[in-house]
Short mmCIF file of C-alpha atoms and ligand atoms in Angstrom, two decimals:
data_model
loop_
_atom_site.label_atom_id
_atom_site.label_comp_id
_atom_site.label_asym_id
_atom_site.label_seq_id
_atom_site.Cartn_x
_atom_site.Cartn_y
_atom_site.Cartn_z
CA MET A 1 7.78 2.59 -25.93
CA VAL A 2 10.55 4.96 -25.90
CA ILE A 3 12.59 2.24 -23.72
CA ASN A 4 12.43 -0.16 -26.65
CA ALA A 5 12.72 1.87 -29.74
CA PRO A 6 16.30 1.33 -31.23
CA SER A 7 18.84 4.21 -30.72
CA SER A 8 19.16 7.48 -33.46
CA HIS A 9 22.45 7.01 -34.33
CA GLU A 10 24.18 3.38 -34.27
CA ALA A 11 26.98 3.11 -31.75
CA PRO A 12 30.38 2.66 -33.20
CA ALA A 13 32.92 0.12 -32.31
CA PRO A 14 33.96 0.36 -29.02
CA LEU A 15 37.01 2.56 -28.58
CA SER A 16 38.72 -0.52 -27.39
CA ASP A 17 38.46 -2.40 -30.53
CA ARG A 18 39.06 0.56 -32.61
CA LEU A 19 42.61 0.61 -30.52
CA ARG A 20 43.12 -2.78 -31.00
CA ARG A 21 43.08 -2.87 -35.10
CA SER A 22 44.61 0.82 -35.47
CA GLY A 23 47.70 -0.60 -33.25
CA LEU A 24 47.37 -3.76 -36.23
CA VAL A 25 47.52 -1.06 -38.63
CA LEU A 26 50.54 0.43 -37.60
CA LEU A 27 52.38 -2.65 -37.22
CA ALA A 28 51.79 -3.81 -40.66
CA ALA A 29 52.89 -0.52 -41.95
CA ALA A 30 56.11 -0.97 -40.50
CA VAL A 31 56.58 -4.16 -41.46
CA SER A 32 55.65 -3.19 -45.12
CA LEU A 33 57.97 -0.21 -44.47
CA LEU A 34 61.11 -2.28 -43.27
CA SER A 35 60.92 -4.77 -46.38
CA LEU A 36 61.03 -1.89 -48.80
CA VAL A 37 63.99 -0.23 -46.90
CA ILE A 38 65.76 -3.64 -46.93
CA LEU A 39 65.04 -4.39 -50.49
CA GLY A 40 66.25 -0.64 -51.66
CA ASP A 41 63.22 0.63 -53.07
CA VAL A 42 62.53 2.90 -51.06
CA ALA A 43 64.85 5.75 -49.43
CA PRO A 44 64.92 5.55 -44.96
CA ALA A 45 64.18 9.21 -44.84
CA ARG A 46 61.19 8.69 -46.86
CA ALA A 47 59.96 5.68 -45.66
CA LEU A 48 60.54 7.12 -42.20
CA LEU A 49 57.98 10.52 -43.43
CA VAL A 50 55.13 7.57 -44.66
CA PHE A 51 55.14 5.74 -40.99
CA LEU A 52 54.84 8.84 -39.35
CA CYS A 53 51.46 9.85 -42.34
CA ILE A 54 49.92 6.12 -41.94
CA ALA A 55 50.25 6.63 -36.91
CA VAL A 56 49.36 10.72 -37.35
CA ALA A 57 46.50 8.85 -39.76
CA ALA A 58 45.50 6.11 -37.31
CA LEU A 59 46.00 7.53 -34.10
CA VAL A 60 44.10 11.19 -34.18
CA PRO A 61 41.18 10.38 -35.14
CA LEU A 62 41.56 7.68 -32.39
CA GLN A 63 42.12 10.34 -29.63
CA LEU A 64 39.15 12.75 -30.54
CA SER A 65 36.46 10.01 -30.62
CA ARG A 66 38.07 9.32 -26.76
CA ALA A 67 37.85 13.26 -25.80
CA ALA A 68 34.68 12.67 -27.02
CA ALA A 69 33.12 10.02 -25.60
CA THR A 70 34.73 10.75 -21.88
CA ARG A 71 33.54 14.01 -21.73
CA ASP A 72 29.49 13.62 -23.24
CA GLY A 73 30.35 10.17 -20.90
CA GLU A 74 28.36 7.74 -23.85
CA THR A 75 31.30 5.60 -22.46
CA ASN A 76 29.16 4.01 -20.39
CA LEU A 77 27.10 2.20 -22.03
CA ARG A 78 30.06 0.94 -24.88
CA SER A 79 32.07 0.00 -22.39
CA VAL A 80 31.52 -3.32 -20.03
CA GLU A 81 30.98 -1.40 -16.87
CA GLY A 82 28.05 0.65 -19.17
CA ALA A 83 26.39 -2.56 -19.89
CA ALA A 84 26.10 -3.89 -16.85
CA VAL A 85 24.51 -1.02 -15.22
CA ARG A 86 22.01 -0.32 -18.49
CA SER A 87 20.91 -4.68 -17.59
CA ILE A 88 21.09 -3.06 -13.52
CA VAL A 89 18.66 0.46 -14.20
CA ALA A 90 17.01 -2.11 -16.60
CA GLY A 91 16.43 -4.90 -13.85
CA MET A 92 15.17 -2.53 -11.49
CA PRO A 93 11.37 -2.75 -10.31
CA ASP A 94 10.60 0.73 -10.29
CA PRO A 95 10.65 3.07 -12.20
CA ALA A 96 14.81 4.79 -12.72
CA VAL A 97 16.71 6.88 -14.92
CA LEU A 98 20.37 7.02 -15.40
CA LEU A 99 21.73 10.29 -16.39
CA ASP A 100 24.78 12.39 -17.21
CA ARG A 101 27.10 14.02 -15.40
CA VAL A 102 24.71 16.93 -16.90
CA GLY A 103 21.35 15.64 -16.76
CA ARG A 104 20.90 13.23 -20.65
CA VAL A 105 19.21 10.20 -20.51
CA LEU A 106 22.07 7.24 -20.62
CA HIS A 107 19.08 4.74 -19.86
CA ILE A 108 15.16 4.27 -18.76
CA ASN A 109 14.22 1.12 -17.89
CA PRO A 110 10.86 0.34 -18.76
CA ALA A 111 8.90 1.28 -15.56
CA ALA A 112 10.48 5.18 -15.95
CA ALA A 113 9.08 5.27 -19.41
CA GLN A 114 5.37 4.23 -18.02
CA LEU A 115 5.78 6.93 -16.14
CA ALA A 116 7.75 9.83 -18.07
CA PRO A 117 6.90 9.22 -21.47
CA ALA A 118 8.72 12.38 -22.81
CA LEU A 119 12.30 11.11 -21.55
CA ARG A 120 14.36 10.54 -24.63
CA ARG A 121 17.92 9.35 -24.57
CA ASN A 122 20.57 11.69 -25.75
CA GLU A 123 18.36 14.22 -23.90
CA LEU A 124 18.23 16.50 -21.52
CA ALA A 125 15.49 15.06 -18.23
CA LEU A 126 15.09 19.01 -17.23
CA PHE A 127 13.44 19.29 -20.34
CA ALA A 128 11.53 17.09 -20.80
CA LEU A 129 9.81 16.88 -17.54
CA ARG A 130 7.35 19.02 -16.12
CA SER A 131 6.64 18.42 -12.49
CA PRO A 132 8.58 21.93 -10.95
CA GLU A 133 9.67 19.09 -7.66
CA ILE A 134 11.91 17.16 -9.55
CA ILE A 135 13.44 19.71 -11.68
CA ALA A 136 14.50 20.96 -8.33
CA ALA A 137 15.88 18.25 -7.46
CA LEU A 138 17.39 17.47 -9.83
CA ARG A 139 18.99 20.80 -10.77
CA GLU A 140 20.36 20.19 -7.06
CA ALA A 141 22.19 17.15 -7.26
CA ILE A 142 24.19 18.60 -10.47
CA ALA A 143 25.08 21.59 -9.19
CA THR A 144 25.81 20.28 -5.79
CA SER A 145 26.77 16.15 -6.23
CA GLN A 146 24.57 15.51 -3.33
CA SER A 147 21.87 13.09 -3.30
CA GLN A 148 18.39 15.06 -3.06
CA ARG A 149 14.45 13.81 -2.72
CA ALA A 150 11.06 15.21 -4.42
CA THR A 151 7.68 14.12 -3.50
CA PHE A 152 5.28 14.86 -6.37
CA VAL A 153 1.80 13.77 -7.46
CA ASP A 154 1.64 11.30 -10.97
CA ARG A 155 -1.36 12.39 -12.06
CA GLY A 156 -1.92 9.74 -14.42
CA PRO A 157 -5.42 8.01 -14.71
CA VAL A 158 -4.96 6.44 -11.21
CA GLU A 159 -3.48 9.98 -9.10
CA ARG A 160 -0.58 8.12 -6.53
CA TRP A 161 1.95 9.63 -4.33
CA MET A 162 5.60 9.17 -5.87
CA GLU A 163 8.89 10.28 -4.25
CA LEU A 164 11.88 11.01 -6.54
CA ILE A 165 15.77 10.00 -5.23
CA VAL A 166 18.57 10.93 -7.30
CA THR A 167 22.36 9.79 -6.60
CA PRO A 168 24.84 10.89 -7.89
CA VAL A 169 26.81 7.11 -9.01
CA ALA A 170 30.24 7.36 -10.42
CA VAL A 171 29.57 5.02 -13.62
CA PRO A 172 33.33 2.72 -13.98
CA THR A 173 34.71 3.95 -18.08
CA GLU A 174 36.95 1.32 -19.45
CA PHE A 175 39.73 4.13 -19.42
CA GLY A 176 40.35 3.21 -15.55
CA GLY A 177 38.14 6.06 -13.63
CA ALA A 178 34.95 6.73 -13.32
CA ASP A 179 32.28 9.06 -14.77
CA ASN A 180 30.25 10.91 -12.68
CA CYS A 181 26.29 9.91 -13.39
CA PHE A 182 23.07 10.51 -11.94
CA LEU A 183 20.79 7.62 -11.24
CA MET A 184 16.75 8.94 -10.68
CA THR A 185 14.64 6.07 -8.87
CA PHE A 186 11.30 6.64 -8.79
CA HIS A 187 8.96 5.44 -5.24
CA ASP A 188 5.15 4.61 -4.98
CA GLN A 189 4.37 5.98 -1.74
CA THR A 190 0.56 6.16 -2.63
CA PRO A 191 -0.08 2.71 0.39
CA LEU A 192 1.94 3.93 2.82
CA ARG A 193 -0.05 7.39 2.43
CA ARG A 194 -3.65 6.04 2.46
CA VAL A 195 -2.39 3.81 5.73
CA GLU A 196 -1.17 7.25 7.68
CA GLU A 197 -4.21 8.82 6.08
CA MET A 198 -6.38 5.79 7.66
CA ARG A 199 -4.53 6.57 11.01
CA VAL A 200 -5.17 9.48 11.21
CA ASP A 201 -9.09 9.52 10.80
CA PHE A 202 -8.83 6.80 13.50
CA VAL A 203 -7.58 8.97 15.94
CA ALA A 204 -9.35 12.18 14.72
CA ASN A 205 -12.83 9.89 14.58
CA ALA A 206 -11.86 8.01 18.60
CA SER A 207 -10.58 11.48 19.92
CA HIS A 208 -14.15 12.20 18.73
CA GLU A 209 -16.25 9.61 19.76
CA LEU A 210 -14.60 9.90 23.12
CA ARG A 211 -15.17 13.71 23.61
CA THR A 212 -18.97 13.99 23.35
CA PRO A 213 -19.45 12.03 26.39
CA LEU A 214 -16.66 13.46 28.02
CA ALA A 215 -18.05 16.88 27.86
CA ALA A 216 -21.64 16.01 28.42
CA LEU A 217 -19.85 14.17 31.92
CA SER A 218 -18.01 17.63 32.79
CA GLY A 219 -20.78 19.98 31.99
CA PHE A 220 -22.77 17.81 34.27
CA ILE A 221 -20.78 17.75 37.47
CA ASP A 222 -20.66 21.55 36.36
CA THR A 223 -24.32 21.72 37.15
CA LEU A 224 -24.46 19.51 40.28
CA GLN A 225 -21.50 21.57 41.54
CA GLY A 226 -23.54 25.19 41.02
CA PRO A 227 -26.84 25.09 40.00
CA ALA A 228 -28.56 22.27 41.15
CA ARG A 229 -26.00 21.38 43.60
CA ASP A 230 -29.25 21.46 46.31
CA ASP A 231 -31.72 20.13 43.47
CA ALA A 232 -31.76 16.42 44.31
CA LYS A 233 -34.75 16.13 42.19
CA ALA A 234 -32.14 17.07 39.14
CA ARG A 235 -29.31 14.90 41.04
CA GLU A 236 -30.60 12.09 40.38
CA ARG A 237 -31.62 12.06 36.59
CA PHE A 238 -28.35 14.26 35.87
CA LEU A 239 -26.43 10.96 38.00
CA GLY A 240 -27.74 8.47 35.32
CA ILE A 241 -27.05 10.83 32.48
CA MET A 242 -23.42 10.85 34.05
CA HIS A 243 -24.12 6.64 34.23
CA ALA A 244 -25.01 6.32 31.13
CA GLN A 245 -22.29 8.45 29.40
CA ALA A 246 -19.06 6.68 31.20
CA SER A 247 -20.74 3.75 30.70
CA ARG A 248 -20.39 4.67 26.90
CA MET A 249 -16.80 5.62 27.18
CA ALA A 250 -16.56 2.59 29.02
CA ARG A 251 -17.44 0.51 26.15
CA LEU A 252 -15.84 2.36 23.43
CA ILE A 253 -12.28 1.94 25.34
CA ASP A 254 -13.47 -1.37 25.55
CA ASP A 255 -14.33 -2.25 21.56
CA LEU A 256 -11.16 0.15 20.71
CA LEU A 257 -8.89 -2.02 22.80
CA SER A 258 -10.49 -5.77 21.28
CA LEU A 259 -9.64 -4.64 18.24
CA SER A 260 -5.94 -3.58 18.54
CA ARG A 261 -5.44 -7.73 19.92
CA VAL A 262 -7.12 -8.84 16.75
CA GLU A 263 -5.19 -6.72 15.07
CA LEU A 264 -1.40 -7.40 17.19
CA SER A 265 -2.44 -11.37 16.34
CA ALA A 266 -4.00 -11.19 12.82
CA HIS A 267 -0.82 -12.92 11.49
CA VAL A 268 -1.22 -16.13 13.73
CA ARG A 269 -4.25 -17.76 12.86
CA PRO A 270 -5.49 -19.47 15.97
CA SER A 271 -5.75 -22.80 16.35
CA THR A 272 -7.82 -24.28 19.56
CA GLN A 273 -10.83 -26.68 18.14
CA ILE A 274 -13.99 -25.18 19.74
CA ASP A 275 -17.19 -26.68 19.06
CA VAL A 276 -18.72 -23.45 17.84
CA VAL A 277 -22.92 -24.94 18.14
CA PRO A 278 -22.63 -24.52 23.06
CA LEU A 279 -20.86 -20.44 22.07
CA LEU A 280 -23.89 -19.74 19.99
CA ARG A 281 -25.68 -20.63 22.06
CA GLN A 282 -24.67 -18.53 24.75
CA VAL A 283 -24.93 -16.18 23.22
CA VAL A 284 -28.24 -16.82 21.73
CA ASP A 285 -29.11 -17.14 25.84
CA GLY A 286 -27.57 -13.73 26.83
CA LEU A 287 -29.03 -12.04 24.01
CA GLU A 288 -32.52 -13.14 25.09
CA PRO A 289 -33.36 -9.96 26.81
CA LEU A 290 -32.93 -7.55 24.26
CA ALA A 291 -34.67 -8.98 22.58
CA GLY A 292 -37.94 -9.78 24.92
CA GLU A 293 -37.44 -5.89 24.64
CA ARG A 294 -37.12 -4.86 21.69
CA GLN A 295 -40.18 -7.22 21.23
CA VAL A 296 -37.95 -9.18 18.77
CA THR A 297 -37.72 -13.35 18.49
CA ILE A 298 -34.99 -14.82 17.62
CA GLU A 299 -35.61 -18.47 15.91
CA THR A 300 -32.20 -20.84 15.68
CA ASP A 301 -31.80 -22.98 13.34
CA LEU A 302 -28.53 -24.36 14.95
CA PRO A 303 -27.47 -28.01 14.27
CA ALA A 304 -27.20 -30.69 16.36
CA SER A 305 -23.98 -32.56 16.49
CA PRO A 306 -21.30 -30.18 16.98
CA VAL A 307 -19.53 -28.16 14.82
CA ILE A 308 -15.67 -27.26 14.88
CA ILE A 309 -13.62 -25.11 13.74
CA ALA A 310 -9.97 -24.10 14.60
CA GLY A 311 -10.55 -20.39 16.82
CA ASP A 312 -10.03 -18.17 19.16
CA SER A 313 -13.47 -18.59 21.59
CA GLU A 314 -12.99 -14.89 23.34
CA GLU A 315 -12.97 -13.32 19.59
CA LEU A 316 -15.60 -15.72 18.36
CA LEU A 317 -18.45 -15.02 20.92
CA ARG A 318 -17.82 -11.30 20.67
CA LEU A 319 -17.99 -12.07 16.52
CA PHE A 320 -21.27 -13.93 17.14
CA GLU A 321 -22.31 -11.39 19.66
CA ASN A 322 -21.67 -8.37 17.68
CA LEU A 323 -23.83 -9.38 14.33
CA VAL A 324 -27.14 -11.05 16.72
CA GLU A 325 -26.21 -7.51 18.54
CA ASN A 326 -27.04 -5.94 15.37
CA GLY A 327 -30.10 -7.84 14.09
CA LEU A 328 -31.99 -7.58 17.06
CA LYS A 329 -30.85 -3.08 16.87
CA TYR A 330 -31.40 -2.69 13.83
CA GLY A 331 -33.96 -4.90 12.27
CA ALA A 332 -35.95 -5.06 15.12
CA SER A 333 -38.67 -3.82 13.62
CA GLY A 334 -38.83 -7.20 11.61
CA GLY A 335 -40.09 -8.09 15.14
CA ARG A 336 -37.64 -11.67 13.96
CA VAL A 337 -34.49 -12.91 14.02
CA ILE A 338 -32.66 -16.00 12.88
CA VAL A 339 -30.00 -17.64 13.73
CA SER A 340 -28.39 -20.37 11.27
CA LEU A 341 -25.00 -22.50 11.52
CA THR A 342 -24.28 -23.96 8.22
CA SER A 343 -21.66 -26.39 6.40
CA ALA A 344 -21.00 -25.72 3.70
CA ALA A 345 -18.99 -24.58 0.06
CA ASN A 346 -16.93 -21.97 -0.74
CA ALA A 347 -16.63 -20.96 -4.87
CA GLU A 348 -12.79 -23.34 -4.35
CA GLY A 349 -15.34 -26.65 -3.37
CA ALA A 350 -13.60 -26.66 -0.22
CA PRO A 351 -15.61 -27.22 3.35
CA GLU A 352 -16.73 -24.36 5.42
CA VAL A 353 -19.34 -23.18 8.65
CA ARG A 354 -21.28 -20.58 7.88
CA PHE A 355 -22.87 -18.68 10.02
CA SER A 356 -25.62 -16.28 9.23
CA VAL A 357 -27.68 -13.45 11.23
CA ARG A 358 -31.08 -12.62 9.05
CA ASP A 359 -33.43 -10.23 10.24
CA PHE A 360 -36.05 -8.48 8.62
CA GLY A 361 -35.67 -4.46 9.32
CA PRO A 362 -35.47 -1.63 7.21
CA GLY A 363 -31.90 -3.63 5.31
CA ILE A 364 -29.28 -0.97 4.14
CA ALA A 365 -28.57 0.72 0.72
CA PRO A 366 -26.85 -1.08 -1.81
CA GLU A 367 -23.86 2.51 -1.40
CA HIS A 368 -23.27 1.68 2.34
CA LEU A 369 -22.57 -1.56 2.00
CA PRO A 370 -18.85 -1.50 1.27
CA ARG A 371 -18.21 0.74 3.92
CA LEU A 372 -19.90 -0.45 6.05
CA THR A 373 -16.83 -2.38 7.84
CA GLU A 374 -14.80 0.54 8.16
CA ARG A 375 -13.96 1.65 11.24
CA PHE A 376 -17.22 4.60 12.83
CA TYR A 377 -18.70 4.27 9.28
CA ARG A 378 -22.90 3.77 10.45
CA VAL A 379 -25.65 4.25 8.27
CA ASP A 380 -27.19 6.57 11.04
CA VAL A 381 -24.87 8.01 13.98
CA GLY A 382 -27.78 9.85 15.53
CA ASP A 383 -29.61 5.56 15.54
CA SER A 384 -26.29 3.75 16.00
CA ARG A 385 -25.26 5.96 19.35
CA ALA A 386 -29.03 5.98 20.32
CA GLN A 387 -28.71 1.99 20.49
CA GLY A 388 -25.22 2.59 22.51
CA GLY A 389 -23.10 1.15 19.13
CA THR A 390 -20.19 2.81 19.08
CA GLY A 391 -18.86 1.88 15.14
CA LEU A 392 -16.73 -0.66 16.09
CA GLY A 393 -18.44 -3.73 15.84
CA LEU A 394 -19.01 -4.59 12.55
CA ALA A 395 -14.68 -3.47 11.88
CA LEU A 396 -13.91 -5.51 14.98
CA VAL A 397 -16.36 -8.98 13.21
CA LYS A 398 -14.36 -8.50 9.67
CA HIS A 399 -10.22 -8.80 11.86
CA ILE A 400 -11.96 -11.78 13.87
CA ALA A 401 -12.98 -13.28 10.52
CA ASN A 402 -10.35 -12.33 8.84
CA ARG A 403 -7.74 -13.62 11.51
CA HIS A 404 -9.45 -17.30 11.48
CA GLY A 405 -9.06 -17.23 7.24
CA GLY A 406 -12.30 -16.52 6.97
CA ARG A 407 -14.54 -13.70 5.87
CA LEU A 408 -17.82 -11.74 6.45
CA ILE A 409 -20.43 -11.29 3.27
CA ILE A 410 -22.86 -8.66 4.09
CA GLU A 411 -26.19 -9.25 1.91
CA SER A 412 -29.44 -6.32 2.44
CA VAL A 413 -32.79 -5.48 -0.04
CA ALA A 414 -33.66 -2.17 0.99
CA GLY A 415 -37.00 -2.67 3.35
CA LYS A 416 -36.47 -6.47 3.25
CA GLY A 417 -34.03 -6.73 6.17
CA ALA A 418 -30.62 -7.57 6.53
CA THR A 419 -28.31 -10.91 6.46
CA PHE A 420 -24.92 -11.30 7.76
CA THR A 421 -22.88 -14.24 6.87
CA ALA A 422 -19.48 -15.34 8.50
CA CYS A 423 -17.56 -18.01 6.66
CA PHE A 424 -14.92 -20.01 8.63
CA PRO A 425 -12.88 -22.43 7.06
CA GLN A 426 -13.76 -25.84 8.37
CA PRO A 427 -10.11 -27.79 9.55
CA LYS A 428 -9.71 -31.04 6.74
CA ALA A 429 -9.01 -33.24 9.45
CA ILE A 430 -12.16 -33.11 11.08
CA VAL A 431 -14.09 -33.28 7.76
CA GLU A 432 -12.70 -36.25 7.16
CA GLY A 433 -12.52 -37.52 10.34
N1 LIG B 1 -29.38 -5.82 10.71
C1 LIG B 1 -28.75 -4.35 10.02
N2 LIG B 1 -29.14 -3.61 9.54
C2 LIG B 1 -29.18 -2.71 9.68
N3 LIG B 1 -28.39 -1.81 9.86
C3 LIG B 1 -27.30 -2.34 10.26
C4 LIG B 1 -27.02 -3.72 10.73
N4 LIG B 1 -26.00 -3.74 11.42
C5 LIG B 1 -25.59 -3.34 10.68
N5 LIG B 1 -26.28 -2.30 11.13
C6 LIG B 1 -25.61 -0.72 10.39
O1 LIG B 1 -24.28 -0.70 10.21
C7 LIG B 1 -23.24 0.21 11.02
C8 LIG B 1 -22.33 -0.62 12.14
O2 LIG B 1 -22.43 -1.14 12.09
P1 LIG B 1 -21.53 -1.93 13.71
O3 LIG B 1 -20.46 -2.11 13.00
O4 LIG B 1 -22.17 -2.41 14.16
O5 LIG B 1 -21.46 -0.21 14.42
P2 LIG B 1 -23.17 -0.20 15.60
O6 LIG B 1 -23.86 -1.21 16.12
O7 LIG B 1 -22.15 0.71 17.10
O8 LIG B 1 -23.42 0.94 15.32
C9 LIG B 1 -25.20 0.61 12.03
O9 LIG B 1 -24.50 2.08 12.35
C10 LIG B 1 -25.93 0.53 11.28
O10 LIG B 1 -26.31 1.61 10.67
MG1 LIG B 2 -22.89 -2.99 16.76
#
């Protein structure tokens, strides 16, 4: 990798060492010549001339290399401070490149070498970089000595949205003072972008879902005020539809509020100890009328003794209700739904409580399974709406399970029904007790 390759030309000894060595040479020359003058072997004028020649020979190359070092910024990496700067750049977790005042690469860390493999030490970064946004930002920073930002898409194996910041930095030199350099850092903005996209999608979906019943409501209001003003029969029918649409809006708002409440407390694990058996009985009893309507039998397999988990009873009720209701609505053709509660061990051997709902309906095709818990995702939007669905039920179920430290497993074989299982960790004390 570029970053680890040995430098093409080994750096000479630091300037300070060479200065010290030249001083010693001059001192030795002065002592020797003085001895020769005292011993009478050499005339004082000749000794002085020889000394001057030695001094010129020792100091001129030093002056030249000092000027060159200052000119091209190499000093930064040879001085003690330069080494510290290099270590800092190397240790930065984000891709980082240190450039001299004209944009030549002084140092590049491993993350940056991976992001821009064409960058080479001692070469101009502008020649190695291809993204027009980076080039423009770098040019501007060099021209104005002002910090610049740019965003660009890194089209590597996985597309990433990156932000580049070029900041002027003063790197101390060994002669005192500082060299103007530039620090280029890259930041991966992909997760933020994804969240932002999800937020935009969510607002668009929620508005669309609300607008549809709202449009129906205002349409019927217009009709009732206009053409159907004196038609008692039509009024009766329209009011029924309006009532259904208003209920749909209320359900949607209800689900949205529940979802945001669960999200708000996502990081606070509920601690109240709850026996889930009576909660489940309550849910099954409450859904018996729906089961009767859909001609589905609910079979329960619940333990006789209490099953305790740490939880929030309101949220658990919603979770059970959503899963059983889905089984009754979407799996109605199977004629039966089995609701069970069992204790088992998870992959790590920790005890957990498993609540599952199995139906024998049409099931769900495998391509839909990973997306079912996304907000507003439905296999068949028309069917869900006809059933009074909002598309938020499983998103809510997943959030509630997560908040309880649990997980949701969805299994289905198309044509043979579906099983939804919510697993919750069982408090240790309860298991032992
Ligand atoms: N038991 C099931 N059998 C078949 N499809 C199901 C089942 N449960 C859920 N689905 C599908 O998943 C979608 C999302 O469910 P959900 O989030 O509860 O939303 P909603 O019920 O409001 O439509 C449903 O619209 C349906 O297409
Ligand atoms: Mg549902």
